[in-house]
Short mmCIF file of C-alpha atoms in Angstrom, two decimals:
data_model
loop_
_atom_site.label_atom_id
_atom_site.label_comp_id
_atom_site.label_asym_id
_atom_site.label_seq_id
_atom_site.Cartn_x
_atom_site.Cartn_y
_atom_site.Cartn_z
CA MET F 6 0.00 0.00 0.00
CA HIS F 7 3.01 2.25 0.30
CA ASN F 8 3.10 2.59 -3.50
CA ASP F 9 -0.59 3.45 -3.92
CA GLU F 10 0.17 7.12 -4.54
CA HIS F 11 2.82 6.27 -7.14
CA TYR F 12 0.56 3.99 -9.20
CA LEU F 13 -2.45 6.27 -8.83
CA GLN F 14 -0.38 9.18 -10.12
CA ARG F 15 0.46 7.07 -13.20
CA ALA F 16 -3.25 6.46 -13.81
CA VAL F 17 -3.92 10.20 -13.51
CA GLN F 18 -1.05 10.91 -15.92
CA LEU F 19 -2.59 8.49 -18.45
CA ALA F 20 -5.92 10.31 -18.06
CA ALA F 21 -4.28 13.71 -18.69
CA GLU F 22 -2.45 12.38 -21.76
CA ASN F 23 -5.71 10.93 -23.06
CA VAL F 24 -7.45 14.30 -22.78
CA SER F 25 -4.58 15.86 -24.76
CA GLY F 26 -5.22 13.26 -27.46
CA GLY F 27 -8.95 13.95 -27.65
CA GLY F 28 -10.12 11.26 -25.25
CA ARG F 29 -11.94 11.11 -21.97
CA PRO F 30 -10.07 11.79 -18.70
CA PHE F 31 -9.70 8.21 -17.51
CA GLY F 32 -6.61 6.08 -17.04
CA ALA F 33 -5.92 2.84 -15.19
CA VAL F 34 -2.95 0.78 -14.10
CA LEU F 35 -3.06 -2.88 -13.03
CA VAL F 36 -0.34 -3.98 -10.62
CA LYS F 37 0.58 -7.37 -9.20
CA HIS F 38 3.28 -7.74 -6.53
CA ASP F 39 4.47 -4.18 -7.09
CA GLN F 40 4.89 -4.69 -10.84
CA ILE F 41 2.79 -2.95 -13.50
CA LEU F 42 1.25 -5.61 -15.73
CA ALA F 43 -0.98 -3.31 -17.79
CA GLU F 44 -1.88 0.32 -18.19
CA ALA F 45 -4.43 1.99 -20.42
CA ALA F 46 -6.51 5.05 -21.06
CA ASN F 47 -10.15 5.12 -22.09
CA THR F 48 -10.38 4.58 -25.88
CA ILE F 49 -14.06 5.15 -26.57
CA HIS F 50 -13.16 8.14 -28.75
CA VAL F 51 -10.98 5.93 -30.96
CA THR F 52 -12.94 2.68 -31.08
CA GLN F 53 -16.52 3.90 -30.56
CA ASP F 54 -16.76 0.93 -28.19
CA PRO F 55 -18.71 2.04 -25.09
CA THR F 56 -16.98 -0.69 -23.06
CA ALA F 57 -13.47 0.60 -23.86
CA HIS F 58 -12.98 1.97 -20.35
CA ALA F 59 -9.43 2.11 -19.04
CA GLU F 60 -10.20 -0.36 -16.25
CA LEU F 61 -11.65 -2.95 -18.64
CA LEU F 62 -8.71 -2.53 -20.99
CA VAL F 63 -6.18 -3.28 -18.23
CA ILE F 64 -8.24 -6.26 -17.08
CA ARG F 65 -8.28 -7.61 -20.64
CA ALA F 66 -4.53 -7.07 -21.08
CA ALA F 67 -3.62 -8.63 -17.73
CA SER F 68 -5.92 -11.58 -18.38
CA GLN F 69 -3.93 -12.34 -21.52
CA GLN F 70 -0.90 -12.79 -19.26
CA LEU F 71 -2.46 -14.36 -16.16
CA GLY F 72 -5.73 -15.93 -17.24
CA ALA F 73 -9.24 -15.02 -16.14
CA ARG F 74 -8.36 -14.76 -12.42
CA LEU F 75 -6.55 -11.63 -11.33
CA ASP F 76 -6.06 -12.56 -7.71
CA ASP F 77 -3.46 -10.43 -5.87
CA CYS F 78 -3.86 -7.66 -8.46
CA VAL F 79 -4.63 -4.02 -7.68
CA ILE F 80 -6.26 -1.60 -10.09
CA TYR F 81 -5.46 2.08 -9.85
CA ALA F 82 -8.01 4.25 -11.65
CA SER F 83 -8.03 7.99 -12.15
CA GLY F 84 -11.79 8.08 -11.52
CA GLN F 85 -14.29 6.10 -9.51
CA PRO F 86 -14.97 2.88 -11.43
CA CYS F 87 -18.37 2.67 -13.09
CA PRO F 88 -20.65 -0.27 -12.26
CA MET F 89 -19.55 -2.15 -15.40
CA CYS F 90 -15.86 -1.87 -14.49
CA LEU F 91 -16.46 -2.61 -10.83
CA SER F 92 -18.42 -5.74 -11.79
CA ALA F 93 -15.55 -6.91 -13.98
CA MET F 94 -13.18 -6.37 -11.06
CA TYR F 95 -15.35 -8.57 -8.85
CA LEU F 96 -15.70 -11.23 -11.57
CA SER F 97 -11.96 -11.37 -12.22
CA GLY F 98 -10.99 -11.49 -8.55
CA VAL F 99 -9.08 -8.21 -8.35
CA ALA F 100 -7.86 -7.86 -4.77
CA ARG F 101 -8.12 -4.11 -4.36
CA VAL F 102 -9.06 -0.89 -6.16
CA VAL F 103 -7.67 2.59 -5.56
CA PHE F 104 -9.19 5.58 -7.38
CA GLY F 105 -8.56 9.31 -7.55
CA ALA F 106 -11.71 11.27 -8.39
CA THR F 107 -15.14 10.46 -6.98
CA ASN F 108 -18.43 10.47 -8.86
CA GLN F 109 -19.28 13.66 -6.97
CA GLN F 110 -16.16 15.34 -8.34
CA GLY F 111 -16.96 14.20 -11.88
CA ALA F 112 -20.66 15.14 -11.82
CA PRO F 113 -20.27 18.85 -12.72
CA PHE F 114 -18.36 17.74 -15.82
CA GLY F 115 -20.82 15.05 -16.92
CA LEU F 116 -18.40 12.34 -15.78
CA SER F 117 -20.38 10.59 -13.04
CA THR F 118 -21.97 7.15 -13.15
CA GLU F 119 -23.89 7.70 -9.90
CA ALA F 120 -27.24 7.46 -11.74
CA ILE F 121 -26.36 3.95 -12.91
CA TYR F 122 -25.35 2.94 -9.39
CA GLN F 123 -28.73 4.23 -8.19
CA GLN F 124 -30.60 2.22 -10.84
CA LEU F 125 -28.75 -0.96 -9.93
CA ALA F 126 -29.77 -0.52 -6.31
CA HIS F 127 -33.40 -1.13 -7.33
CA PRO F 128 -34.88 -4.58 -8.04
CA VAL F 129 -34.61 -5.39 -11.75
CA CYS F 130 -38.35 -4.94 -12.24
CA GLU F 131 -38.11 -1.35 -10.91
CA GLN F 132 -35.17 -0.18 -13.02
CA THR F 133 -35.70 2.17 -15.96
CA LEU F 134 -34.18 -0.27 -18.47
CA PRO F 135 -36.80 -2.91 -19.27
CA VAL F 136 -35.37 -6.35 -18.48
CA ARG F 137 -37.50 -9.41 -19.19
CA HIS F 138 -36.95 -12.94 -17.96
CA LEU F 139 -38.16 -15.50 -20.50
CA ALA F 140 -37.60 -18.97 -19.06
CA GLN F 141 -35.89 -21.51 -21.30
CA PRO F 142 -36.57 -25.16 -20.47
CA GLY F 143 -33.20 -26.52 -21.69
CA ILE F 144 -30.93 -24.10 -19.89
CA GLU F 145 -30.62 -26.10 -16.66
CA GLN F 146 -29.34 -29.12 -18.58
CA ILE F 147 -26.74 -26.92 -20.25
CA TYR F 148 -25.67 -25.72 -16.80
CA ARG F 149 -25.48 -29.32 -15.55
CA ASP F 150 -23.35 -30.26 -18.57
CA TRP F 151 -21.03 -27.34 -17.87
CA GLN F 152 -20.76 -28.29 -14.20
CA ALA F 153 -19.95 -31.92 -15.07
CA ARG F 154 -17.17 -30.81 -17.41
CA HIS F 155 -15.68 -28.46 -14.81
CA ALA F 156 -16.11 -30.52 -11.64
CA GLY F 157 -13.02 -30.40 -9.49
CA GLY F 158 -11.39 -27.61 -11.46
#
């Protein structure tokens, strides 16, 4: 934790450089055992991919090296991770997250995801995005087949 400031400053630097290049002010660094494995800036402006957040890009890059589990890894992000990025961090097993700017700091600039966090706090049936469950009779067998293939591993 003694290097948190160092790695967070690198994420902020990536964000500043991205703004200079026409992008959004977000950068991220993924570190394992005090070694940077990946760093990235948001590339939505280049790719037109709304999932091209800096945090997801470092997760993707590190996963190419380590596999789908990023245990013992820390992500340093210039801004508070959005729900999509935070979910990916949980799913990949990231150990810790350190971020610079809060949603409250980003809000006056249109850079807050607080509204999405608020939506996700509601039951699915009460969220503004219509989500419909349409039961599929064969899905449980597919899940059983998957479980049988992955038992013990």
